[in-house]
JSON list of C-alpha atoms and ligand atoms in Angstrom, two decimals:
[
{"chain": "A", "resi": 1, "resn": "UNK", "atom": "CA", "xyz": [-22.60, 9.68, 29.29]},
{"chain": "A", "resi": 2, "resn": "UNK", "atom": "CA", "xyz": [-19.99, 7.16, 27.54]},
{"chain": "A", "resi": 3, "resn": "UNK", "atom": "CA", "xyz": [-17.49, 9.06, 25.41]},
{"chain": "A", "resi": 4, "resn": "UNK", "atom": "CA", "xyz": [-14.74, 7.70, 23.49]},
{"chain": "A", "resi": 5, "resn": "UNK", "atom": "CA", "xyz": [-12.53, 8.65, 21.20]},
{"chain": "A", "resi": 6, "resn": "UNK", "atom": "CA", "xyz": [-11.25, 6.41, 18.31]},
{"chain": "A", "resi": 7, "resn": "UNK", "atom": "CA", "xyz": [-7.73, 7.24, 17.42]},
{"chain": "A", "resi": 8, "resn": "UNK", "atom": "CA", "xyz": [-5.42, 5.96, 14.88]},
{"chain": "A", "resi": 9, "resn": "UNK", "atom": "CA", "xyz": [-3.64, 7.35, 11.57]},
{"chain": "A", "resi": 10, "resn": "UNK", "atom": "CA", "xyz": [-5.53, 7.33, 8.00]},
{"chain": "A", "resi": 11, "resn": "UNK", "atom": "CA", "xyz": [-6.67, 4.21, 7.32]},
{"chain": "A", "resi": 12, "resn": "UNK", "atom": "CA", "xyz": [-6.72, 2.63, 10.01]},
{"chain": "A", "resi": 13, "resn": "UNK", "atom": "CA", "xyz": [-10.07, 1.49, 10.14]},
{"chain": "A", "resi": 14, "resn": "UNK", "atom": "CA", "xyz": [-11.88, 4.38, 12.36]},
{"chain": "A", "resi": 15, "resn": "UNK", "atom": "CA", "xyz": [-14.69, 4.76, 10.05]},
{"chain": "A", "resi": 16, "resn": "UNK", "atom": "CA", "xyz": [-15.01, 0.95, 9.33]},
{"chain": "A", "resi": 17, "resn": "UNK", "atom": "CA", "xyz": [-15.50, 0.14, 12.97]},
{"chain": "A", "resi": 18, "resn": "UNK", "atom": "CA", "xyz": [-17.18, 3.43, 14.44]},
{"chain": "A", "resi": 19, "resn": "UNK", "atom": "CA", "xyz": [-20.10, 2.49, 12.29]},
{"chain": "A", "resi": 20, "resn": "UNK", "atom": "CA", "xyz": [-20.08, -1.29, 13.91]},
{"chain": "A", "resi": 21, "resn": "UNK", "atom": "CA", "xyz": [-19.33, 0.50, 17.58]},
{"chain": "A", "resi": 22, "resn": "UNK", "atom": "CA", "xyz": [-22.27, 3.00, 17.36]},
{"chain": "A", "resi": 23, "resn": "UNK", "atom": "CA", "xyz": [-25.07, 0.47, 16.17]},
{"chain": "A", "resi": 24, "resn": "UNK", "atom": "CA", "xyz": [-24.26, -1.99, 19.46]},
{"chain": "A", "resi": 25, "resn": "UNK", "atom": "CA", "xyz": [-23.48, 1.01, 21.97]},
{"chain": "A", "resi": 26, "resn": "UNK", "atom": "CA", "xyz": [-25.90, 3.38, 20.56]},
{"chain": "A", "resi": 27, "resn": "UNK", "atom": "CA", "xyz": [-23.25, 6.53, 20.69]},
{"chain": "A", "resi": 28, "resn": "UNK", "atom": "CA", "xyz": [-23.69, 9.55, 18.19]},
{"chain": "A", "resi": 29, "resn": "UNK", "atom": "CA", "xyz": [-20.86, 9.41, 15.81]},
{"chain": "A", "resi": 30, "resn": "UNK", "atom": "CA", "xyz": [-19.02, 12.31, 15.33]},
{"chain": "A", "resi": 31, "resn": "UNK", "atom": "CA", "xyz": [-16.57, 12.25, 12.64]},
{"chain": "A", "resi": 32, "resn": "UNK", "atom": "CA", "xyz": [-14.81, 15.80, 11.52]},
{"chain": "A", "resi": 33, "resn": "UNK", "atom": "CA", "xyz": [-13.83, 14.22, 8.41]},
{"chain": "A", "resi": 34, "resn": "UNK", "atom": "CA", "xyz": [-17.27, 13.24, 7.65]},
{"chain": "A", "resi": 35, "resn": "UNK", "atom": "CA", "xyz": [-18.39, 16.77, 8.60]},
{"chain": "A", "resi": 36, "resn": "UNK", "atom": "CA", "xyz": [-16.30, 18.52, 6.52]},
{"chain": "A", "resi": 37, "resn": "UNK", "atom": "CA", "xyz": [-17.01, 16.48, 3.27]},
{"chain": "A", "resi": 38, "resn": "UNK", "atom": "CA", "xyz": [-20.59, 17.55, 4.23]},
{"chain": "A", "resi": 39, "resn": "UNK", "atom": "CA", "xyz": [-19.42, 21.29, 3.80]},
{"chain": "A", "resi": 40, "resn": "UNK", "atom": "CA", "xyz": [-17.53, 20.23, 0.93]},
{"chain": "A", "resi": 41, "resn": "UNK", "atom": "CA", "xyz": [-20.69, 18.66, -0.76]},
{"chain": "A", "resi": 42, "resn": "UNK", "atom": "CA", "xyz": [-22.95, 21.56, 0.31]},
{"chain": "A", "resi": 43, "resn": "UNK", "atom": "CA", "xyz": [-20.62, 24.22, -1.15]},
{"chain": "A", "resi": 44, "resn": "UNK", "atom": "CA", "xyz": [-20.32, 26.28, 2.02]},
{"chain": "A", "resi": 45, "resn": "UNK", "atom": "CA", "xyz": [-17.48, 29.22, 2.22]},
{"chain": "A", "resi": 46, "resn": "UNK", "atom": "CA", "xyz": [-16.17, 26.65, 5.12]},
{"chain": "A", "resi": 47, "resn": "UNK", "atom": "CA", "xyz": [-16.30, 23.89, 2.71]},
{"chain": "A", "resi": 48, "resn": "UNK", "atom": "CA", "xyz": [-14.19, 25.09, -0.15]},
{"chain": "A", "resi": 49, "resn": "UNK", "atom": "CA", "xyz": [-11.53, 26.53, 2.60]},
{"chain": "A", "resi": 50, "resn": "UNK", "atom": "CA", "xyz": [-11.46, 23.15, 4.08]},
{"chain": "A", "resi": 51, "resn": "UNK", "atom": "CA", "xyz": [-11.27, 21.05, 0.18]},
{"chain": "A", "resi": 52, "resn": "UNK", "atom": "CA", "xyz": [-7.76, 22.72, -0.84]},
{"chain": "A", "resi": 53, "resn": "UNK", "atom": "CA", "xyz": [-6.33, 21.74, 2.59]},
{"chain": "A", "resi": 54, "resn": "UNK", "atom": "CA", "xyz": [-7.85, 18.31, 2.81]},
{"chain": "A", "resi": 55, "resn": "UNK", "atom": "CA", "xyz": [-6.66, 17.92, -1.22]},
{"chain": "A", "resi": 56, "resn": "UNK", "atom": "CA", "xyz": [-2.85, 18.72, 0.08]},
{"chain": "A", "resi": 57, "resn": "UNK", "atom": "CA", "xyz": [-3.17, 16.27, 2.69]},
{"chain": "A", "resi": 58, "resn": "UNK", "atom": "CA", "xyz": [-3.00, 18.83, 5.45]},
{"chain": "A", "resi": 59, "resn": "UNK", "atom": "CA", "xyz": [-5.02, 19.22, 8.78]},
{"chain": "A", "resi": 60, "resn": "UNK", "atom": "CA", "xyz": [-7.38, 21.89, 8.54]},
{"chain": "A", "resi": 61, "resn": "UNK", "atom": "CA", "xyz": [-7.07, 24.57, 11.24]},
{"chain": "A", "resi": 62, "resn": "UNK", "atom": "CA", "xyz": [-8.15, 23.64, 14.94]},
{"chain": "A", "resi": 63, "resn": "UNK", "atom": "CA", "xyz": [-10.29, 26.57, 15.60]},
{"chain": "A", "resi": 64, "resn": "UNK", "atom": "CA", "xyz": [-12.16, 25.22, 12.52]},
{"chain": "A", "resi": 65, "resn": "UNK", "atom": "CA", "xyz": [-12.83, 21.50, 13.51]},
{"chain": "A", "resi": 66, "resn": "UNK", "atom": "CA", "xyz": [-12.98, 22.86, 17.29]},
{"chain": "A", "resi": 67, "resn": "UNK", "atom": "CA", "xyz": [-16.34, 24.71, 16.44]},
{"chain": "A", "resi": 68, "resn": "UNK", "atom": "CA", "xyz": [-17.61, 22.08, 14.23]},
{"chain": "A", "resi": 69, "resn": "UNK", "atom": "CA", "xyz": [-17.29, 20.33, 16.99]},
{"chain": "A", "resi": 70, "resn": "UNK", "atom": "CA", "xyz": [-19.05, 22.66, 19.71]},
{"chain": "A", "resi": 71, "resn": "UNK", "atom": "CA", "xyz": [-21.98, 22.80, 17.13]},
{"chain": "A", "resi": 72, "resn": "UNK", "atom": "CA", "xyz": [-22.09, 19.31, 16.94]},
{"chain": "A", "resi": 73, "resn": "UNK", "atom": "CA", "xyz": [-22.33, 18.83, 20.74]},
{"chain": "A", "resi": 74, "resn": "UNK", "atom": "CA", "xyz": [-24.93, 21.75, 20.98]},
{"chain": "A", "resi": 75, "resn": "UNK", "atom": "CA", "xyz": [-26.71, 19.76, 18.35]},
{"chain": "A", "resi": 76, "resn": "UNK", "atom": "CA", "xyz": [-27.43, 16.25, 20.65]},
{"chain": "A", "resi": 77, "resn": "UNK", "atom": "CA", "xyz": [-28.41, 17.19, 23.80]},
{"chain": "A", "resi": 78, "resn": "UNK", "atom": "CA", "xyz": [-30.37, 14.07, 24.08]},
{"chain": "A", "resi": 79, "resn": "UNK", "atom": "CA", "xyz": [-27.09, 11.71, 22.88]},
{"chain": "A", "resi": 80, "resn": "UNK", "atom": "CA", "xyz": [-26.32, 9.03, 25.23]},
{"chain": "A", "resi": 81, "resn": "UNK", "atom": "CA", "xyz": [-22.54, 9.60, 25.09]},
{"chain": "A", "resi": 82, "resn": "UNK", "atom": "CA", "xyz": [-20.35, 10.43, 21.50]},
{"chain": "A", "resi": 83, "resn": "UNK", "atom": "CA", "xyz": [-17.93, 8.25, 19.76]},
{"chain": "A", "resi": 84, "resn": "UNK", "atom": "CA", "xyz": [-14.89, 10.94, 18.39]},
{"chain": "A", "resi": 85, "resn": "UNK", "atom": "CA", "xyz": [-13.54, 9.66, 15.05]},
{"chain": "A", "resi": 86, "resn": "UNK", "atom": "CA", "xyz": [-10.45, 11.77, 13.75]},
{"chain": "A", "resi": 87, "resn": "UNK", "atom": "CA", "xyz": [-11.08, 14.34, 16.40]},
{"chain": "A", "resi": 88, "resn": "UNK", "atom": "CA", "xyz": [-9.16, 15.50, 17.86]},
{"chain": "A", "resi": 89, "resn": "UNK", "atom": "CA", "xyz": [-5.79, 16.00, 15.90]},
{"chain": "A", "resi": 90, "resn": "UNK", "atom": "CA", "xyz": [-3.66, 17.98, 17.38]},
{"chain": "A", "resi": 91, "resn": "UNK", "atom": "CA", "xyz": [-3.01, 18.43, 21.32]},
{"chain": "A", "resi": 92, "resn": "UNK", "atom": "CA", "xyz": [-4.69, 21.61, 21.10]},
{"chain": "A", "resi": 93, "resn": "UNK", "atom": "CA", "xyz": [-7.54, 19.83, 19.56]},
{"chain": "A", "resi": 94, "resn": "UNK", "atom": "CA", "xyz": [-7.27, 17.79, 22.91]},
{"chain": "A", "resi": 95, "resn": "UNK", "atom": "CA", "xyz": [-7.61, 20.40, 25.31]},
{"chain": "A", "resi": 96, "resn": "UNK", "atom": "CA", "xyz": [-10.53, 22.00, 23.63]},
{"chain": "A", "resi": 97, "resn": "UNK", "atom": "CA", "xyz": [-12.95, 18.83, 23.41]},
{"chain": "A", "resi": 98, "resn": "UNK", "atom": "CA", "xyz": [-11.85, 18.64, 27.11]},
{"chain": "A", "resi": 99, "resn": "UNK", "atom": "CA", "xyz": [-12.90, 21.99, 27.76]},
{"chain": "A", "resi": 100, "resn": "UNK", "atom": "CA", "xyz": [-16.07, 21.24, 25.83]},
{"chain": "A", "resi": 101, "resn": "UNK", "atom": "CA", "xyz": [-16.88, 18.12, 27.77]},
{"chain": "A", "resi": 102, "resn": "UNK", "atom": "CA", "xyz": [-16.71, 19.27, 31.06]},
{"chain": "A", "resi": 103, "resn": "UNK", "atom": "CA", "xyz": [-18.74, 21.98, 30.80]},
{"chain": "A", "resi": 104, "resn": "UNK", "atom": "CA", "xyz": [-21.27, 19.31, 30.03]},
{"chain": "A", "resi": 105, "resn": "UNK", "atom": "CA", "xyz": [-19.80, 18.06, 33.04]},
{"chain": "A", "resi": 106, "resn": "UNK", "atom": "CA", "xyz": [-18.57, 14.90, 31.34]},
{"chain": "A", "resi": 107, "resn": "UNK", "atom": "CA", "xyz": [-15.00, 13.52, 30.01]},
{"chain": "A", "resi": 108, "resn": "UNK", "atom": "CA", "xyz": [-13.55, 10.90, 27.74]},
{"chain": "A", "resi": 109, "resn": "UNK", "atom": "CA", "xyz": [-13.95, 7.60, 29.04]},
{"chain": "A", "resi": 110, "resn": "UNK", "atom": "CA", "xyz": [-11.21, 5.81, 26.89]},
{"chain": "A", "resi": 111, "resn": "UNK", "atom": "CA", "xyz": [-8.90, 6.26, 23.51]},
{"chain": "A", "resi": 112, "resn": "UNK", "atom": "CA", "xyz": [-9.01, 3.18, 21.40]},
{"chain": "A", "resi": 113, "resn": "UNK", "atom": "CA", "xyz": [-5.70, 3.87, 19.92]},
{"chain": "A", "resi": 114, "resn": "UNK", "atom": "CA", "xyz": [-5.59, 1.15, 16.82]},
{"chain": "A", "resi": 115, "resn": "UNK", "atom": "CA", "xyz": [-2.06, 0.43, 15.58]},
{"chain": "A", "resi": 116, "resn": "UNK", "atom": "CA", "xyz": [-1.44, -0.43, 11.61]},
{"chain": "A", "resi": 117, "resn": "UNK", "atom": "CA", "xyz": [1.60, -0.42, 9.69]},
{"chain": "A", "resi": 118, "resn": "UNK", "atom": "CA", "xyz": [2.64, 2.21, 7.31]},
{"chain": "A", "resi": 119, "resn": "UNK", "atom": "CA", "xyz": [2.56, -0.27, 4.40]},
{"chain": "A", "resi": 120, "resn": "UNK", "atom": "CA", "xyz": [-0.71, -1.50, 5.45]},
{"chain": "A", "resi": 121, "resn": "UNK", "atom": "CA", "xyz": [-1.92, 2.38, 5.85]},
{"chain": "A", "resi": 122, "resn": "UNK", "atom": "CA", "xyz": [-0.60, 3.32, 2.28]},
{"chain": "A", "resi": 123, "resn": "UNK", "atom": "CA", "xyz": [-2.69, 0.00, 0.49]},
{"chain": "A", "resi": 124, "resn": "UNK", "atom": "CA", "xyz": [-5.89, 0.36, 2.25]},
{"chain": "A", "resi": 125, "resn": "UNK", "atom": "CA", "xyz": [-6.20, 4.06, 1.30]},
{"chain": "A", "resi": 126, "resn": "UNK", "atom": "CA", "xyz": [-4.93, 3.38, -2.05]},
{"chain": "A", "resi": 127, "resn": "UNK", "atom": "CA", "xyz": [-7.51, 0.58, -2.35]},
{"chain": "A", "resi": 128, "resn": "UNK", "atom": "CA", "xyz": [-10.19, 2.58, -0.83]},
{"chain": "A", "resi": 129, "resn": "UNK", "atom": "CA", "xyz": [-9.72, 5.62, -3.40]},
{"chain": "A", "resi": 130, "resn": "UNK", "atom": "CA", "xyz": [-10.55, 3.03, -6.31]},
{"chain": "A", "resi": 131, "resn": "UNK", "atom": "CA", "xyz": [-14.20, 3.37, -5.07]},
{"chain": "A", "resi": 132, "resn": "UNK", "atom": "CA", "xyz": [-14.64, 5.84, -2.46]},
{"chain": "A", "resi": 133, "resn": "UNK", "atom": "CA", "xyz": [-14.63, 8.94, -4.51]},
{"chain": "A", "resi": 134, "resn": "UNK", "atom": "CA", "xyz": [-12.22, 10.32, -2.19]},
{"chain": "A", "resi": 135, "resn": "UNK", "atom": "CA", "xyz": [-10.04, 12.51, -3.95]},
{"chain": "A", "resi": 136, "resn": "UNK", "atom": "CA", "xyz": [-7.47, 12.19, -0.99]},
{"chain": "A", "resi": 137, "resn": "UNK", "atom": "CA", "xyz": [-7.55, 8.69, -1.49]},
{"chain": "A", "resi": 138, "resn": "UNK", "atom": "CA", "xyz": [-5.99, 8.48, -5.28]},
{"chain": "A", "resi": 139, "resn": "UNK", "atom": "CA", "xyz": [-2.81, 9.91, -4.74]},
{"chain": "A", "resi": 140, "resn": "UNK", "atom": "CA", "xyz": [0.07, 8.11, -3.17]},
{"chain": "A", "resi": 141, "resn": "UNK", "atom": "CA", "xyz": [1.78, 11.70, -2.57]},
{"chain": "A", "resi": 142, "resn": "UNK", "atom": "CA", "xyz": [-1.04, 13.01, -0.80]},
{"chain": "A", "resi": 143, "resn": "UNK", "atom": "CA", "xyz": [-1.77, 9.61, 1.55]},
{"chain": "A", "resi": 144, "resn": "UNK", "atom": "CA", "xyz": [2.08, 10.06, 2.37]},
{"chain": "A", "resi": 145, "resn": "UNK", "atom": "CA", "xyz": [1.38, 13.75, 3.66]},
{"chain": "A", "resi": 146, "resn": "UNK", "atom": "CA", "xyz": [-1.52, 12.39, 5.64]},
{"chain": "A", "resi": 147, "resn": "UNK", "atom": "CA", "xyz": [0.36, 10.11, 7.33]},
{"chain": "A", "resi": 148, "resn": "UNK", "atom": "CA", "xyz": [3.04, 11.99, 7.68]},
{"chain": "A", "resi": 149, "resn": "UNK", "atom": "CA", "xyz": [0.78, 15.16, 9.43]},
{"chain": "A", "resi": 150, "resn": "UNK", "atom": "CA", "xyz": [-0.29, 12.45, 11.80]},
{"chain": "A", "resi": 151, "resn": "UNK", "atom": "CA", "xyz": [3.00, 11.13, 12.48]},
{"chain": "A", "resi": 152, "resn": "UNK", "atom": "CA", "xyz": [4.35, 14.97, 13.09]},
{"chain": "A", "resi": 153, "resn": "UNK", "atom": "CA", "xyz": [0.65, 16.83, 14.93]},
{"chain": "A", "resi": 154, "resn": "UNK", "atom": "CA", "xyz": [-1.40, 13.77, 15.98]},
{"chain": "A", "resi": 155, "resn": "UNK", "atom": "CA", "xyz": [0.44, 10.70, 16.86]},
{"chain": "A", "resi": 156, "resn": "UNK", "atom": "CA", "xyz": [1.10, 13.07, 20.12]},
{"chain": "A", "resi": 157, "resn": "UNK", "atom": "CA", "xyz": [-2.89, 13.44, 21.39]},
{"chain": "A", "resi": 158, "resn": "UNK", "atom": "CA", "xyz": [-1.99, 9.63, 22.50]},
{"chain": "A", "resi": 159, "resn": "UNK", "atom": "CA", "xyz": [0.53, 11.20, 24.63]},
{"chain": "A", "resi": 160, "resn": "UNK", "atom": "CA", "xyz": [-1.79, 13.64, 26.13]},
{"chain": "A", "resi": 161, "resn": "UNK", "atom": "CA", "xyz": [-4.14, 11.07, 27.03]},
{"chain": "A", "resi": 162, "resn": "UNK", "atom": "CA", "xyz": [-1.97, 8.58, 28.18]},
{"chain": "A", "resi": 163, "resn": "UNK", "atom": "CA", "xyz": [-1.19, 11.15, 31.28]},
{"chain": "A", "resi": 164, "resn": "UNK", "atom": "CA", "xyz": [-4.47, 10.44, 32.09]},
{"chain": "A", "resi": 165, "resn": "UNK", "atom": "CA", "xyz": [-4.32, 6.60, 31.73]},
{"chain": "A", "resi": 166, "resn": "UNK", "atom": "CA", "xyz": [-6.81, 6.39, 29.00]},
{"chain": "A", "resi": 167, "resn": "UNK", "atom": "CA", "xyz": [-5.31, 4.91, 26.25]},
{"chain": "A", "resi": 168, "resn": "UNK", "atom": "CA", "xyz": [-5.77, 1.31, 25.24]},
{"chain": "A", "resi": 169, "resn": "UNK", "atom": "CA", "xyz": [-3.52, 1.06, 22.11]},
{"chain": "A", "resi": 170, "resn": "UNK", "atom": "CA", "xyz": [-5.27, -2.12, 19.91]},
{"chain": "A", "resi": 171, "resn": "UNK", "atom": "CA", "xyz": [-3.71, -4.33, 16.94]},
{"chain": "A", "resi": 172, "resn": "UNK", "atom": "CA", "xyz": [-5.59, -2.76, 14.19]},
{"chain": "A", "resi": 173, "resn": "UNK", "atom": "CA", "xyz": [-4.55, -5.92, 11.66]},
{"chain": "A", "resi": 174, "resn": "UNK", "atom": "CA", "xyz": [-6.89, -8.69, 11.31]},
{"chain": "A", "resi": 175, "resn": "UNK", "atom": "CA", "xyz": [-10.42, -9.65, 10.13]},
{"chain": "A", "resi": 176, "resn": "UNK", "atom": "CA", "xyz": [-13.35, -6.64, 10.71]},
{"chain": "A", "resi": 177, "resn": "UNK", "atom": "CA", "xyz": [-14.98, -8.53, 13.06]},
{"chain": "A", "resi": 178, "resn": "UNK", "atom": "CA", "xyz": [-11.73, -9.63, 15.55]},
{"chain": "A", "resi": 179, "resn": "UNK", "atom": "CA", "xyz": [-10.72, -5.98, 15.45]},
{"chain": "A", "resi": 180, "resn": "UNK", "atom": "CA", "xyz": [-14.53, -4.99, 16.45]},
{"chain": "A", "resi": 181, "resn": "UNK", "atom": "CA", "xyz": [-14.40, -8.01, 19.11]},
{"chain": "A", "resi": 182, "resn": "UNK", "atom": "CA", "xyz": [-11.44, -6.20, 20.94]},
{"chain": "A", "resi": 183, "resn": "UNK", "atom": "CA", "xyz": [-12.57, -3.03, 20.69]},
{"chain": "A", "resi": 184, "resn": "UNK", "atom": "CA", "xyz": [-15.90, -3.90, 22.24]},
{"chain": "A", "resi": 185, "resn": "UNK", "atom": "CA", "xyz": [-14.25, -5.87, 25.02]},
{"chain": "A", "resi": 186, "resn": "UNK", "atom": "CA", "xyz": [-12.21, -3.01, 25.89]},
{"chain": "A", "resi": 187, "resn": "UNK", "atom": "CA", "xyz": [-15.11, -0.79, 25.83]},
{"chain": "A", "resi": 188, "resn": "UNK", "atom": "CA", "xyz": [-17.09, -3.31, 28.46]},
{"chain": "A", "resi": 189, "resn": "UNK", "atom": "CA", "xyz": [-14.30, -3.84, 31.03]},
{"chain": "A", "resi": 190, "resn": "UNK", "atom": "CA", "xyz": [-14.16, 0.41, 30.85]},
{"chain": "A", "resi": 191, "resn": "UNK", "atom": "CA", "xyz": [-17.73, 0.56, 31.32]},
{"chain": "A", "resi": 192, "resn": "UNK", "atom": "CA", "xyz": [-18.17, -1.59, 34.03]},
{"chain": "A", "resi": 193, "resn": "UNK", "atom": "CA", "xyz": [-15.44, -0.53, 35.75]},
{"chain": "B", "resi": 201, "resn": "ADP", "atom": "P1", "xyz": [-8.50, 9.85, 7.15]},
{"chain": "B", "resi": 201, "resn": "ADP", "atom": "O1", "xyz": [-8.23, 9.83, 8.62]},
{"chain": "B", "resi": 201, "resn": "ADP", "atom": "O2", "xyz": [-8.82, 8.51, 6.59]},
{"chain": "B", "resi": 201, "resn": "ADP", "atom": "O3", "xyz": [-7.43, 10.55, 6.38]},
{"chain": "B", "resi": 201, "resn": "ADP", "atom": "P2", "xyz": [-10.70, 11.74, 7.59]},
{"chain": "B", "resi": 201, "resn": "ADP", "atom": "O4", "xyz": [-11.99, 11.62, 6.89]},
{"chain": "B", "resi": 201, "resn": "ADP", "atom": "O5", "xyz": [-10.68, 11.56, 9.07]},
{"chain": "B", "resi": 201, "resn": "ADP", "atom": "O6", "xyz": [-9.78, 10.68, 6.87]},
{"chain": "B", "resi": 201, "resn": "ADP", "atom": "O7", "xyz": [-10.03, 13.15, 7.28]},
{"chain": "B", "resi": 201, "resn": "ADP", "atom": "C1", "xyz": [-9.86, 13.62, 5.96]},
{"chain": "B", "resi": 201, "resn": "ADP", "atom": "C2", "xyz": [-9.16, 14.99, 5.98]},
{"chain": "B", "resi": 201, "resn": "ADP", "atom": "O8", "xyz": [-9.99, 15.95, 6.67]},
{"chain": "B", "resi": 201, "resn": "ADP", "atom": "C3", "xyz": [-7.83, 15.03, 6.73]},
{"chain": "B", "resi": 201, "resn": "ADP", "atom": "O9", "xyz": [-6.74, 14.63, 5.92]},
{"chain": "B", "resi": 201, "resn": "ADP", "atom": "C4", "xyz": [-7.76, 16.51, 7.13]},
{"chain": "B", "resi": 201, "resn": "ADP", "atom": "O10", "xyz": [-7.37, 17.33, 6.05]},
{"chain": "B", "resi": 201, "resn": "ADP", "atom": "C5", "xyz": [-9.21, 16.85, 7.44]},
{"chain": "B", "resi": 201, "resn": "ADP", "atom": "N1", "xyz": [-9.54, 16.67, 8.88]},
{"chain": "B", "resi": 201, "resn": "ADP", "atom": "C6", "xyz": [-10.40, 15.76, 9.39]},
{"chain": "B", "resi": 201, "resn": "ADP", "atom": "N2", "xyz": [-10.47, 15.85, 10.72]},
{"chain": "B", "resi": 201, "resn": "ADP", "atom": "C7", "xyz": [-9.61, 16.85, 11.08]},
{"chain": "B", "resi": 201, "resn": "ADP", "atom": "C8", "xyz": [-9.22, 17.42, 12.32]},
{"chain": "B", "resi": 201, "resn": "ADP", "atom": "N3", "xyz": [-9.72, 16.99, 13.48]},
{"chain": "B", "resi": 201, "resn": "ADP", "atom": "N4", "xyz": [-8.32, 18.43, 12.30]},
{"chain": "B", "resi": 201, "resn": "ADP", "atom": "C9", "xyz": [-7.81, 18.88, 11.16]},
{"chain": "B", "resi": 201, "resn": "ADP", "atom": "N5", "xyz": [-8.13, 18.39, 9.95]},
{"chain": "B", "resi": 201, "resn": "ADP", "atom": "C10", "xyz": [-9.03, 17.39, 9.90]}
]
């Protein structure tokens, strides 16, 4: 199996370029925002728990995304390796998905870590709540928590994985496809390696 995580603060372009990295690798994206907008949309007790805290621009608590994330795993069995997109968030977040992984006697192969400036962060997401329908993406107070939680509880999981050696930290400022370009030569020199 291939796994990789791809890390970076909100707006960064994780969702843009998972979708790109999955089609030519053929990884099962797994993206705990994505899954809890799905418990959002489906009304679930877990949903509406999850909407306040996402609304406040908060992370939602590890055990939470931790077992979406176990399900999730349970759920491929047949997936050729899993691309992690804002998972995980927190160091303890960390330890658990490597927990998880090497029971299925696998790890994380690399951390795309892409870098972005604040002021780029704060217009993307402002640009991206005219038509996303995110409600976390309309408010300039709440994008400011966001990147604030990730500057305070995430920007750390590099950290973690750097002990390990597996961070490649990427310019995440340019044209979709150059950012893509790196990202995929970084994933082939890992691969073959
Ligand atoms: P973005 O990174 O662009 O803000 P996401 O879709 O990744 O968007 O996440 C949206 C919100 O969902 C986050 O602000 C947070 O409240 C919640 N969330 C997503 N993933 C996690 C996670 N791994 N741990 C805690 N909260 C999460």
């Amino acid at each position: 199996m291939f796994n990789l995580i791809l890390f970076g603060p909100p707006g960064s372009g994780k969702g843009t370029q998972s979708e790109k990295l999955i089609a030519r690798y053929g990884l099962k994206h797994l993206s705990t925002g994505d899954l809890l907008r799905s418990e959002i949309a489906a009304q679930s007790p877990l949903g509406m728990a999850a909407k306040s805290i996402m609304d406040k621009g908060q992370l939602v608590p590890d055990e939470v995304v931790i077992e979406m994330i176990n399900s999730a795993l349970e759920n491929n069995p047949q997936a050729r390796g899993f691309l992690f997109d804002g998972f995980p968030r927190t160091t303890a977040q960390a330890e658990a998905l490597d927990k998880l992984l090497a029971q299925k006697e696998t790890e994380i192969a690399i951390v795309l870590a892409l870098q972005v400036s604040k002021e780029e962060l704060v217009s993307r997401l402002l640009n991206r709540g005219k038509s996303s329908g995110r409600s976390d993406d309309t408010n300039e107070a709440v994008i400011l928590s966001r990147i604030e939680e990730y500057e305070r509880k995430t920007a750390v999981v590099a950290e973690y994985y750097d002990k390990f050696g597996k961070v490649v930290r990427v310019k995440g400022e340019g044209t979709i496809d150059e950012i893509f370009d790196i990202l995929s030569s970084e994933i082939d020199a890992k691969s073959e390696a």
